[in-house]
Tab-separated table of C-alpha atoms in Angstrom:
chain	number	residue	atom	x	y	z
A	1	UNK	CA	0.000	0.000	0.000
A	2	UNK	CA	1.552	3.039	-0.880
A	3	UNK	CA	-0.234	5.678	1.050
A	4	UNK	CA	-1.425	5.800	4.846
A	5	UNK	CA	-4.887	4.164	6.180
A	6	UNK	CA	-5.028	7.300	7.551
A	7	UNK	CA	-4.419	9.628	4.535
A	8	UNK	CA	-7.518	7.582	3.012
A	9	UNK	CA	-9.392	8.310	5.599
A	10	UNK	CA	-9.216	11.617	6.060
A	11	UNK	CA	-9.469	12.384	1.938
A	12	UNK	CA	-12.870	10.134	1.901
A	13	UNK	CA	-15.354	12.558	2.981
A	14	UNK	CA	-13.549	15.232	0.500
A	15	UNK	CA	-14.096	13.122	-2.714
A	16	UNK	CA	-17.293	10.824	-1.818
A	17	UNK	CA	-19.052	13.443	-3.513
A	18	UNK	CA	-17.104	13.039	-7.067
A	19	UNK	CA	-18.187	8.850	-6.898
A	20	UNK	CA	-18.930	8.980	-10.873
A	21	UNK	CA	-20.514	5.191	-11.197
A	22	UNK	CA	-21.912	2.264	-9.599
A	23	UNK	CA	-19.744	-1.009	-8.268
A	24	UNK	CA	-21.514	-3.197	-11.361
A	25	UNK	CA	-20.986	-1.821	-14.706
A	26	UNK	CA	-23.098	-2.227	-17.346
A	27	UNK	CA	-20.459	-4.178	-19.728
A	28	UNK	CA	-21.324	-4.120	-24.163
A	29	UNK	CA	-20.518	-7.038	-25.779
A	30	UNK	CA	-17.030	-7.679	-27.335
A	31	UNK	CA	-16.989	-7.635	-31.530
A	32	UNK	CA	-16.525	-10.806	-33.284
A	33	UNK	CA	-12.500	-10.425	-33.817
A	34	UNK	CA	-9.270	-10.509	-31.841
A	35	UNK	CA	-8.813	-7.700	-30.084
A	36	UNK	CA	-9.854	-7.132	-26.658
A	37	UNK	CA	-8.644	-4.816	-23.638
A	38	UNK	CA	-5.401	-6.959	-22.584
A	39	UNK	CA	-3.552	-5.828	-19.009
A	40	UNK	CA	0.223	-4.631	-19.400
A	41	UNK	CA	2.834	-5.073	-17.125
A	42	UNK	CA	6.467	-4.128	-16.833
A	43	UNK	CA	5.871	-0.986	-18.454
A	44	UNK	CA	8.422	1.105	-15.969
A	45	UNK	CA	8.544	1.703	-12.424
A	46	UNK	CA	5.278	2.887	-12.081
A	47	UNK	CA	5.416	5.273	-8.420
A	48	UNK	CA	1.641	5.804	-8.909
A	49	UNK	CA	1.189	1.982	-8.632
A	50	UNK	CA	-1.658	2.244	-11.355
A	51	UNK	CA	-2.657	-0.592	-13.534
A	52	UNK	CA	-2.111	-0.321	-17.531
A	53	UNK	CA	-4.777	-1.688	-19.954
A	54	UNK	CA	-4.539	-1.659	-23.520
A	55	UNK	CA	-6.639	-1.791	-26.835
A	56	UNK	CA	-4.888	-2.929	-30.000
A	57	UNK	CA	-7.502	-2.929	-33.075
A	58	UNK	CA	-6.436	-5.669	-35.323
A	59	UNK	CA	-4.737	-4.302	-38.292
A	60	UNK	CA	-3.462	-1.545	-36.159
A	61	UNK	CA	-0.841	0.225	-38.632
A	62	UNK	CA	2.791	1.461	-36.783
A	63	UNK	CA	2.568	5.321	-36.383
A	64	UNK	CA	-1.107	5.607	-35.153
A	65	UNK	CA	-2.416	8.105	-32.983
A	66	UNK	CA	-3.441	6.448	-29.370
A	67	UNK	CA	-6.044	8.052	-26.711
A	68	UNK	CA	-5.213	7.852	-22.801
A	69	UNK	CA	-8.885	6.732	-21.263
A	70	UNK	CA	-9.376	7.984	-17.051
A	71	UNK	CA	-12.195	6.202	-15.401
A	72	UNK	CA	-13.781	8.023	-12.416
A	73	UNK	CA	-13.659	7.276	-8.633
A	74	UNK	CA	-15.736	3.736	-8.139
A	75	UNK	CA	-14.957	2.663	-11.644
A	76	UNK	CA	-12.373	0.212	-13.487
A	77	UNK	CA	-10.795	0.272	-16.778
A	78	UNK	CA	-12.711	-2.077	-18.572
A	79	UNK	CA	-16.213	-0.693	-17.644
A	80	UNK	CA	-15.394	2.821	-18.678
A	81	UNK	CA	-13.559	1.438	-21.768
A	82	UNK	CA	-16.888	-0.713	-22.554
A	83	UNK	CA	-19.525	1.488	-21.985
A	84	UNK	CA	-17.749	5.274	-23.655
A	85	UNK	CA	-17.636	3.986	-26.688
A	86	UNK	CA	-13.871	4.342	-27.391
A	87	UNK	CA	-13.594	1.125	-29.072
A	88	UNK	CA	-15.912	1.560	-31.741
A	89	UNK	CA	-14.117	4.318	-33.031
A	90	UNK	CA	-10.275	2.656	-32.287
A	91	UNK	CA	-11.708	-0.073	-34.745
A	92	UNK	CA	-12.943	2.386	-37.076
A	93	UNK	CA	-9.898	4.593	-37.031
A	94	UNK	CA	-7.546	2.773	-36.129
A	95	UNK	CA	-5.757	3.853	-32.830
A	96	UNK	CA	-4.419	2.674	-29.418
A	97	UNK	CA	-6.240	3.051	-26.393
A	98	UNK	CA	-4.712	3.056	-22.830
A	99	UNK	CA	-6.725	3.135	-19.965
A	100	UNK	CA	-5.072	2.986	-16.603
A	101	UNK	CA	-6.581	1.992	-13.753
A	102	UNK	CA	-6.902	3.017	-10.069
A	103	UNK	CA	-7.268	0.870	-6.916
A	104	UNK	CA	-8.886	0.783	-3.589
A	105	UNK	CA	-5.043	0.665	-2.706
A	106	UNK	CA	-3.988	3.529	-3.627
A	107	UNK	CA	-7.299	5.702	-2.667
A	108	UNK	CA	-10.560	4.120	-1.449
A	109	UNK	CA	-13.076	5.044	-4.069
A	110	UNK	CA	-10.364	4.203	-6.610
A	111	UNK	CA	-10.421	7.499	-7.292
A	112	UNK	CA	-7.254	9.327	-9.476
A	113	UNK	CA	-5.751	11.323	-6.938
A	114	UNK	CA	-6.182	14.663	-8.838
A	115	UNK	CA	-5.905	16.624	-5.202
A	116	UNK	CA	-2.292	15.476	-4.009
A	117	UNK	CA	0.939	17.172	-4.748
A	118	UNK	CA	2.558	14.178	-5.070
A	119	UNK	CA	0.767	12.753	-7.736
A	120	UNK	CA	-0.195	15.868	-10.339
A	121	UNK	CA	3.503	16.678	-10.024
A	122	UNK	CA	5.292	16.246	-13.543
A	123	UNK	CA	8.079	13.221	-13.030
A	124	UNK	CA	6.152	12.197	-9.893
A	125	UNK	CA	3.505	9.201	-8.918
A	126	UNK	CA	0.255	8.491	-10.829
A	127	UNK	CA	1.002	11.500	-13.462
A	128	UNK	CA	4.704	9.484	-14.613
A	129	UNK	CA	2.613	6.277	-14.469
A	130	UNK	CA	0.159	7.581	-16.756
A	131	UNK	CA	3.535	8.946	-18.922
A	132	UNK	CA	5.362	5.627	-18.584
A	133	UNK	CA	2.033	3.750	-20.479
A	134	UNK	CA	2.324	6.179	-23.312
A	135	UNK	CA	5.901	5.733	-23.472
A	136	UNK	CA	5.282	2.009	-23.413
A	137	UNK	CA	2.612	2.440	-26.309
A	138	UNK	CA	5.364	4.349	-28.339
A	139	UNK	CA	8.256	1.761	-28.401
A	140	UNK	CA	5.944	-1.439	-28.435
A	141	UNK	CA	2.545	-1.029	-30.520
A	142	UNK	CA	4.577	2.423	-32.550
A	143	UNK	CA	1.969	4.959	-31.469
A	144	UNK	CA	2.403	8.289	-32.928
A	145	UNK	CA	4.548	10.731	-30.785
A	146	UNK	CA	2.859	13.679	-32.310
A	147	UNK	CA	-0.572	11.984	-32.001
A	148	UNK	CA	-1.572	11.096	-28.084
A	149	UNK	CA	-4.571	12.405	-26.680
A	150	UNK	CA	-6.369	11.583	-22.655
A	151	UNK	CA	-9.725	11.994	-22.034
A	152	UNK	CA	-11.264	11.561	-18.784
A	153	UNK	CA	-14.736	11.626	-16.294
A	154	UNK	CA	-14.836	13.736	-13.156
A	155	UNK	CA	-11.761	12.660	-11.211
A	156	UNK	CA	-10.463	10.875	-14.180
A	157	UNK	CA	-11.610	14.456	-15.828
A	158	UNK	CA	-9.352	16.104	-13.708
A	159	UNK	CA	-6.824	13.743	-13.774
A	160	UNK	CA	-6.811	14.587	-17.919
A	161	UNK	CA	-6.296	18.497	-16.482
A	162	UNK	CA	-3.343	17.304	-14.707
A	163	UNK	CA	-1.529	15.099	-17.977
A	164	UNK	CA	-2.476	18.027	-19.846
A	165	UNK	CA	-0.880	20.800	-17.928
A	166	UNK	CA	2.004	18.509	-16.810
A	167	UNK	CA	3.682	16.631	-20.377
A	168	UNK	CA	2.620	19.107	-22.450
A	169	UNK	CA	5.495	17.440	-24.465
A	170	UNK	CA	3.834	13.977	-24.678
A	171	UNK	CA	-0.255	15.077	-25.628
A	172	UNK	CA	-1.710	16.634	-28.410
A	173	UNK	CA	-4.826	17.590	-26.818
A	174	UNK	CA	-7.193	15.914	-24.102
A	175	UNK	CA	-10.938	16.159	-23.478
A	176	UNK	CA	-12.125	17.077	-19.993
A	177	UNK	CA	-15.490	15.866	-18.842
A	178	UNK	CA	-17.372	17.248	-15.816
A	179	UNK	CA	-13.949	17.790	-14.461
A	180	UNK	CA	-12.221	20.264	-12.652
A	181	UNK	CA	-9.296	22.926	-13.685
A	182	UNK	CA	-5.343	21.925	-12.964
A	183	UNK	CA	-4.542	22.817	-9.481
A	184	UNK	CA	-7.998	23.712	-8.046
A	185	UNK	CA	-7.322	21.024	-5.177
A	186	UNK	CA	-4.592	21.683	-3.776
A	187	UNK	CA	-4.554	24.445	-2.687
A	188	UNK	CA	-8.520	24.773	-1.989
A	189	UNK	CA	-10.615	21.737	-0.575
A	190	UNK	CA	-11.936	19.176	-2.948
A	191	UNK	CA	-15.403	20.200	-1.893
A	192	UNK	CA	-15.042	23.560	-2.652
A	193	UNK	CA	-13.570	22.853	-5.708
A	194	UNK	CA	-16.180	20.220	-6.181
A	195	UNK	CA	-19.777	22.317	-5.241
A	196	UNK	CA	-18.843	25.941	-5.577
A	197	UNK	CA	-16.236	26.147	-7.942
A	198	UNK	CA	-12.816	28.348	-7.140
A	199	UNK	CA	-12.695	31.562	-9.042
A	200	UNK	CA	-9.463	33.257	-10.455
A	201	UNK	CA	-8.715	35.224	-13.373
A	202	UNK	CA	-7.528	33.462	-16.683
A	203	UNK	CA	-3.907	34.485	-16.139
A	204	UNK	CA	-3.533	32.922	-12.642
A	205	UNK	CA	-5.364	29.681	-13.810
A	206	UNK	CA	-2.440	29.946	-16.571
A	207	UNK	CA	0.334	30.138	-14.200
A	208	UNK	CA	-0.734	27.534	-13.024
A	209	UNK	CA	-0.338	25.155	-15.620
A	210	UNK	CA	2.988	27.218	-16.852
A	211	UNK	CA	4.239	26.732	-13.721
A	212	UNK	CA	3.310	22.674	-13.633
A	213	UNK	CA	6.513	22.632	-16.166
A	214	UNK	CA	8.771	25.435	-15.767
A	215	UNK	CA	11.196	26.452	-18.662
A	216	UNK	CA	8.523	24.775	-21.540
A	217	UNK	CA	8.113	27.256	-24.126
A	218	UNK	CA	6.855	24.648	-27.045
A	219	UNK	CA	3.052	23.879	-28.065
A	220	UNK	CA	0.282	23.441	-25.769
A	221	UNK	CA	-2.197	20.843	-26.099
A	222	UNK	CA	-5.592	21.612	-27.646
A	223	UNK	CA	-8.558	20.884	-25.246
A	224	UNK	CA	-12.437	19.851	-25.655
A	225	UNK	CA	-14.403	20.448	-21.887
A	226	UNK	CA	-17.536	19.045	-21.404
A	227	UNK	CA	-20.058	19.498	-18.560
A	228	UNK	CA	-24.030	18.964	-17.989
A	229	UNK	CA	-26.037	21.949	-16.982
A	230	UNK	CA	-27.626	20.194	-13.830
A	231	UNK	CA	-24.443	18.275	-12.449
A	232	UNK	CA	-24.581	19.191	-9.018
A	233	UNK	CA	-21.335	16.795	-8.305
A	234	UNK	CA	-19.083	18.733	-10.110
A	235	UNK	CA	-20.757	22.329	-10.442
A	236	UNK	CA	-20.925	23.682	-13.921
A	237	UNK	CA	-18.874	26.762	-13.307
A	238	UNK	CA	-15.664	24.419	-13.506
A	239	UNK	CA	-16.427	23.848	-17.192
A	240	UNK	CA	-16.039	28.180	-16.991
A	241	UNK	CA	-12.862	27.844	-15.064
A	242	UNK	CA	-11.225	25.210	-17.713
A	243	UNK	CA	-12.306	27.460	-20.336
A	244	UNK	CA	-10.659	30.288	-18.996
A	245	UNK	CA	-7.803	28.287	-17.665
A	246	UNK	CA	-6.552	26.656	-21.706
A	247	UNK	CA	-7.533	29.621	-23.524
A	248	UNK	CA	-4.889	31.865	-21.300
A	249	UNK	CA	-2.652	28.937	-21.724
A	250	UNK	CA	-3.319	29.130	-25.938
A	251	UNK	CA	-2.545	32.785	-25.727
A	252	UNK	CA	-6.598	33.028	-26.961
A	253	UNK	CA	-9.649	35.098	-25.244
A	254	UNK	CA	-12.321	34.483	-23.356
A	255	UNK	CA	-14.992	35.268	-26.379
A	256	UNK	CA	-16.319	32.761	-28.134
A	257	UNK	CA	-15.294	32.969	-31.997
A	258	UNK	CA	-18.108	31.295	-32.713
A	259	UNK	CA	-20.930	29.399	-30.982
A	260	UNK	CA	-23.341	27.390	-31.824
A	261	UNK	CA	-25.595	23.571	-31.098
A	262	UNK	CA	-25.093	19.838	-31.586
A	263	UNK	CA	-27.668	17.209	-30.719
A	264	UNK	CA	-29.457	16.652	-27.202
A	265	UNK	CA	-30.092	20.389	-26.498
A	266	UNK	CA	-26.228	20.740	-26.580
A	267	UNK	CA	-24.443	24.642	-26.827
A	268	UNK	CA	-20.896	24.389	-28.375
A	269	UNK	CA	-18.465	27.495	-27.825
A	270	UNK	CA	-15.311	27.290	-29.774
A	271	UNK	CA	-12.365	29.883	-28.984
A	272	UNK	CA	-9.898	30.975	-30.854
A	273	UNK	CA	-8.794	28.784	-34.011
A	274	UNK	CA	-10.686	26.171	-32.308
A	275	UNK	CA	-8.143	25.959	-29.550
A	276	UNK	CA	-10.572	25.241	-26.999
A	277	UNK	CA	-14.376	24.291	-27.357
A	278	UNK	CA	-16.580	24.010	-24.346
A	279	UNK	CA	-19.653	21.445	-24.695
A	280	UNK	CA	-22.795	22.050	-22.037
A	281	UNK	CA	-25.009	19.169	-22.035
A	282	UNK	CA	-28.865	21.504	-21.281
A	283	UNK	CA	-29.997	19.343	-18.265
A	284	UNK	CA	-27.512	16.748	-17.755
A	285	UNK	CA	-26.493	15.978	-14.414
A	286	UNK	CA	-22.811	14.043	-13.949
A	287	UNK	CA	-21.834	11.728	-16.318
A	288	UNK	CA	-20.528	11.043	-19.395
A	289	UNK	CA	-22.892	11.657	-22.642
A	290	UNK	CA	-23.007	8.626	-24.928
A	291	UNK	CA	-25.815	7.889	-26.829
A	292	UNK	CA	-26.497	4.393	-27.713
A	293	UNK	CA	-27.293	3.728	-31.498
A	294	UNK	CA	-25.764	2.576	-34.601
A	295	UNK	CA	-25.303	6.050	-36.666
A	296	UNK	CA	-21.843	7.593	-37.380
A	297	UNK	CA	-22.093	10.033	-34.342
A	298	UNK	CA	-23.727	7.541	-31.967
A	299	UNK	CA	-21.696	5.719	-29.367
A	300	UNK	CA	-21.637	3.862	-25.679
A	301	UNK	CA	-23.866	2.001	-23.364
A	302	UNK	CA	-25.753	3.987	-21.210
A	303	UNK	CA	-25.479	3.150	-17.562
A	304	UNK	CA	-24.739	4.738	-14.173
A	305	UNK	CA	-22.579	8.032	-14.825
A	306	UNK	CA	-22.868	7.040	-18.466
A	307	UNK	CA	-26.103	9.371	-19.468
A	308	UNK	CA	-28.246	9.167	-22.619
A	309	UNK	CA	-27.559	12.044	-24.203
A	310	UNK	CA	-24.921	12.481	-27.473
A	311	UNK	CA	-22.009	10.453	-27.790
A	312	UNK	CA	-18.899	13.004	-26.733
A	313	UNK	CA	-16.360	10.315	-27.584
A	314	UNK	CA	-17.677	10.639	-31.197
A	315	UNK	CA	-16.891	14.414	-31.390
A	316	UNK	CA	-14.060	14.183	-28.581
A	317	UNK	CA	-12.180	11.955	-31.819
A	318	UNK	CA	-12.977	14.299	-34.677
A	319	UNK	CA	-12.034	17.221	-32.691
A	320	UNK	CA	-8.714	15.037	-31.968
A	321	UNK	CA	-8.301	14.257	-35.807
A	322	UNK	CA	-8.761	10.629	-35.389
A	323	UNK	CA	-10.752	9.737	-38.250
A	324	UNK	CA	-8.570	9.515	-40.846
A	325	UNK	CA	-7.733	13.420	-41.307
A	326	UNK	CA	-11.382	14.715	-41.033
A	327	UNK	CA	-12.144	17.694	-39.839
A	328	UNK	CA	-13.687	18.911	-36.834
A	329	UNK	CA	-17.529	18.474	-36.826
A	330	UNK	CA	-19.123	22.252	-37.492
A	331	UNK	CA	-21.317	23.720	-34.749
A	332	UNK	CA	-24.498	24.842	-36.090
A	333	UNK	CA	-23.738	28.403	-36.073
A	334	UNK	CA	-26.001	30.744	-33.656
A	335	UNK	CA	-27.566	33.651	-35.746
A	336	UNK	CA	-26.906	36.891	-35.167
A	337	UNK	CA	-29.573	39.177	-33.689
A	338	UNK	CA	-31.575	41.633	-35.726
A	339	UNK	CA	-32.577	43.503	-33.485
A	340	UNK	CA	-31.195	45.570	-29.581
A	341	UNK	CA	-30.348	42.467	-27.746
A	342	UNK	CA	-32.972	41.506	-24.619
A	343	UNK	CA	-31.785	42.945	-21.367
A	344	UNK	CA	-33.664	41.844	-18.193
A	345	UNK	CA	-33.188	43.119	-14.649
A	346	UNK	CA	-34.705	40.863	-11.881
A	347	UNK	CA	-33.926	38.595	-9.352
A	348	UNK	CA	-31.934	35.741	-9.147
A	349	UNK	CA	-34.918	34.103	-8.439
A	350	UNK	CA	-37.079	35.212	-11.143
A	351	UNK	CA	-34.540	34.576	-14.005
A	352	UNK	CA	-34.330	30.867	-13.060
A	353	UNK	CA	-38.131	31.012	-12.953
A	354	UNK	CA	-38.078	32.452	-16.364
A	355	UNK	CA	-35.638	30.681	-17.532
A	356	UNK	CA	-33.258	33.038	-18.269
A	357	UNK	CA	-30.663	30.954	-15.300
A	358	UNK	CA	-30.266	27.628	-13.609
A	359	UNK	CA	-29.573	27.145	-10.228
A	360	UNK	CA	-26.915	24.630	-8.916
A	361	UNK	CA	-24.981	24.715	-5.415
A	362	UNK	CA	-27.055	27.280	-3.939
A	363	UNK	CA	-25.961	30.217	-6.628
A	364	UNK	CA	-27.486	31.363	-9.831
A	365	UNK	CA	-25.515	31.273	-13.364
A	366	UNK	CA	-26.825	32.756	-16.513
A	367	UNK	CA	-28.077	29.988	-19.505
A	368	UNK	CA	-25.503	29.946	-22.291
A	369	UNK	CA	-22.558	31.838	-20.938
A	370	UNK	CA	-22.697	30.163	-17.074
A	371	UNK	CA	-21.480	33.646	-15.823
A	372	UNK	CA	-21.896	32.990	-11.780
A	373	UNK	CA	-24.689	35.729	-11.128
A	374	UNK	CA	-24.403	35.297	-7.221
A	375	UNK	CA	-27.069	33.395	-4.642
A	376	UNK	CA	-30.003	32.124	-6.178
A	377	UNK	CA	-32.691	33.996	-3.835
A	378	UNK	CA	-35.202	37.295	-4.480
A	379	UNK	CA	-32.602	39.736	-2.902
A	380	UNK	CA	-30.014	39.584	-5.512
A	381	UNK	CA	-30.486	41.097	-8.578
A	382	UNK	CA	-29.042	40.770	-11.770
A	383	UNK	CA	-29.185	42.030	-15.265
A	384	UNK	CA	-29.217	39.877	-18.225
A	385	UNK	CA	-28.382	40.566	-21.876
A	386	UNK	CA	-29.485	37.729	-24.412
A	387	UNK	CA	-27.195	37.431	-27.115
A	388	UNK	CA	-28.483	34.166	-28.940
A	389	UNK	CA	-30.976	31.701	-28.536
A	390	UNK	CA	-30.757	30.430	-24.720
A	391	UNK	CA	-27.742	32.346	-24.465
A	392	UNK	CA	-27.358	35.203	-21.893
A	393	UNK	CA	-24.379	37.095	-20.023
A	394	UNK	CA	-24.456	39.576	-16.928
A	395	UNK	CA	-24.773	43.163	-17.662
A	396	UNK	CA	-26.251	45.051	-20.457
């Protein structure tokens, strides 16, 4: 065991609240051919003492791209590998996917530890395990150097934050889902972090990642964030933190370039040359979106965590460049208004009742742009300015 009883213990009650799945996971069944998630071993020293599973397509050609898969807290590798849909689109495309694994041994809801310094440190525990696999992918199944991507749920979401910000050198970009921004926990509490969300300007959420690899003045991975509207696990306004957080770190703005819609009442911001996109899920609580079906842009098994909405894996890949050179799937564009934009002033209260707002963790944030508005009550008042369809900001 390579932490404290204790230590485990004391970080329970901090992350019971991220648990992303239930014990018994809904498992699809394997395709009639070879390849099937195989465990690795002996693929370094491994400090994090994480497990390594790996997905080989059959026909898998040397120099192609490979994905880095985190499971959340309660979960294993081969549920969250079965039920994402990752390996519909590894056999499709043809790419490696790595998924480590956690254990009760290292933290008891299995958990990545994305809250201790000794483990989102570059060179140090589970974040050089996690390196080590990739390395391992590169000199034995000839992944692409200049083509590795991580994805990851809650915990596993943040753990992607912390690869990301940490071997910028080693990932090409990474998709964050109903995660948290690099460095939220430590230095504030998981819960916080977790059900109210920590608020800094872009630049010091930058530093923070600049800082996670001192010296590194060479690209910076692209990043896809995704986050349901009603998760009250891991509050929206992280999904506004990340933003802010990789477009300072891709030198871009805070102003969406464009916006615009994808299936399952889903608003898409994209910043800068598509640097960054933000996904919000209208109504989903924590999970991953999948969405079971046989089309082109369908994907998963939908289970606990694993929510019936659109299949984010599908668009997670294109936005990666995994299928075959395509391009990045086009947002329906949001027209522009014809006429003075709406501006509302009212409660807190009453713009949730109108719809204007959503409430989550006892504050109020505005539909669209999920600009924190302040408590969610009849004595604060804001003012809202509608700038597209479902799509409002704070001041007018």
């Amino acid at each position: 065991m390579r932490r404290s009883s204790s230590l485990f213990t004391r970080l329970t009650g901090a992350v019971a609240g991220i648990v992303l799945t239930a014990a018994a996971v809904t498992a699809v069944a394997a395709p009639a051919q070879a390849a099937s998630l195989t465990q690795v071993t002996g693929f370094g020293s491994n400090p994090g003492n994480l497990a390594m599973y790996a997905y080989r397509p059959d026909n898998l050609p040397a120099g192609a791209p490979a994905v880095v898969l985190l499971h959340g807290c309660t979960q294993n590798a081969s549920g969250y590998f079965a039920n994402s849909g990752w390996q519909k689109y590894a056999d499709q495309w043809k790419f490696a996917v790595i998924v480590p694994q956690q254990s009760s041994a290292n933290q008891s809801l299995s958990c990545f530890n994305w809250f201790v310094e000794g483990d989102i440190t570059r060179g140090q525990g589970e974040a050089l395990s996690i390196r080590q696999m990739v390395e391992h992918a590169r000199n034995t199944y000839g992944s692409d150097p200049g083509r590795i991507f991580v994805s990851g749920l809650s915990a596993g979401g943040a753990m992607s934050a912390v690869m990301l910000a940490t071997y910028p050198d080693v990932f090409a970009g990474g998709s964050v889902i109903a995660g948290l921004p690099y460095r939220c926990s430590p230095p504030a509490s998981t819960s916080t972090c977790q059900y109210s969300g920590v608020d800094k300007t872009p630049a010091a959420w930058g530093d923070l990642v600049r800082n996670a690899y001192p010296g590194y003045t060479g690209r910076r991975p692209r990043v896809s964030i995704w986050h349901g509207t009603s998760d009250t696990t891991v509050v929206p306004a992280n999904a506004t933190e990340l933003r802010d957080q990789w477009t300072n770190v891709r030198g871009v703005g805070q102003t969406p370039t464009s916006t615009g819609s994808l299936p399952a009442g889903t608003s898409v911001e994209v910043y800068g040359n598509n640097d960054v996109r933000v996904q919000r899920v209208s109504g989903m609580g924590h999970g991953t979106p999948v969405d079971p079906g046989s089309a082109a842009n369908q994907c998963g098994t939908a289970a606990a965590y694993m929510l019936d909405t659109i299949c984010s894996t599908y668009h997670d890949a294109v936005f990666f460049g995994l299928n075959s050179g395509g391009t990045t799937p086009t947002a329906s564009p949001t027209p522009s208004p014809t006429t003075a934009p709406t501006c509302v002033t009212a409660s807190n209260y009453a713009h949730v009742s109108a719809g204007r707002a959503y409430a989550s963790g006892g504050y109020a944030y505005a539909n669209g742009s999920n600009q924190r508005m302040g408590l969610y009550n009849t004595f604060n008042t804001s003012t809202l300015k509608q700038t597209g369809p479902n799509y409002w900001v704070i001041g007018c």
